[in-house]
Amino acid sequence: MTTPIATATESPSPETPAKRRYVRAVGPRLKKLLYVLFALLALLGANSLYLVGVRVMNAVTGHSNENWLWTRMFLAHIVLGLVFVAPFVVFGVIHMWNTRGRKNRRAVRVGYALFATSVVVLVTGLLLLVIDITRYRMLRATVFWLHLGSPLVAGWLYWLHRLAGPRIKWRIGLGYLAAVGVVLGGILVLQAQDPREWYAVGPESPDYFKPSLVRTTGGKWIAAEVLDMNEYCLKCHADVHARWKDSAHHLSSFNNPTYLASVKETRDVLLARDGDVKASRWCAGCHDPVPFLSGKFDDPNFDI
């Protein structure tokens, strides 16, 4: 009986462990979600820069520039932030699961820090909606500065995280910032303007209002058409209008025969004595605000 000779092809070999299937950090499906997040982030970024710009403008000018556009942009910031939460959390969890076993532990740790910092941005944004500023002013201020500063930290961490992946397309980012900067710069410049002052005119001398103690805020005249808009004021201030209509103030100007005769004689005497009717401003400041504040009262031929 012969013993079979084992050949090299028949010799047993130790079993090699099966290779672990490679899972892409950002697969095709996840990449679509990432593009959605980038789009939302681009809108949120432009919106945030506008809100910060208005806040800086308020500090520089010393008065509020929060107008109709600011209100809409603030509401858009809240809506965009809420819409951003769900896809961001889904992307973050899946991305961290896909990369949990990666050898580049530095990139993984930076990714965890980036996710945590982004969560801080979202949580502080939600807290700003519910914290009562009248009762917790210091707490709200702290949360606000965390909400403002954490996106800067997140941007830095994103840059570090991406060093382990595909190169950042700086041209796209810089082009976006340039476009947003030009558009927002134009909007903020226009928002800093008050169109009512573009064609506003006033007296040549600030002494126009003397000897009356009445003054306009900017030292300019106010159009008589604006001061005469009683029906416009009535729309919001019906109670004030009703009290005024039934009071003595309703008959305190040229519609009062006694005052009409008095001011006519005063102006005639002043014109004969001084050559002008400026001293009658003393009466006009209270009794005749429409012609006085619109710059027409000094005209001797003004039809009272």
Coordinates of N, CA, C and O in Angstrom, one line a residue, residues 169-179:
K169 N -12.7 73.3 -3.2 CA -12.7 74.1 -4.4 C -12.8 75.6 -4.0 O -13.9 76.1 -3.9
W170 N -11.7 76.1 -3.7 CA -11.6 77.5 -3.2 C -12.2 78.5 -4.2 O -12.8 79.5 -3.8
R171 N -12.1 78.3 -5.5 CA -12.6 79.2 -6.5 C -14.1 79.4 -6.3 O -14.6 80.5 -6.4
I172 N -14.8 78.3 -6.1 CA -16.3 78.4 -5.9 C -16.6 79.2 -4.7 O -17.5 80.0 -4.7
G173 N -15.9 78.8 -3.6 CA -16.2 79.5 -2.3 C -15.9 81.0 -2.4 O -16.7 81.8 -1.9
L174 N -14.7 81.4 -3.0 CA -14.4 82.8 -3.1 C -15.3 83.5 -4.0 O -15.7 84.7 -3.8
G175 N -15.8 82.9 -5.1 CA -16.7 83.5 -6.0 C -18.0 83.7 -5.3 O -18.7 84.8 -5.5
Y176 N -18.5 82.8 -4.5 CA -19.7 82.9 -3.7 C -19.6 84.1 -2.7 O -20.5 85.0 -2.7
L177 N -18.5 84.2 -2.0 CA -18.3 85.3 -1.1 C -18.2 86.6 -1.7 O -18.8 87.6 -1.2
A178 N -17.6 86.7 -2.9 CA -17.5 87.9 -3.7 C -18.9 88.4 -4.1 O -19.3 89.6 -4.0
A179 N -19.7 87.5 -4.6 CA -21.0 87.8 -5.1 C -21.9 88.3 -3.9 O -22.6 89.3 -4.0

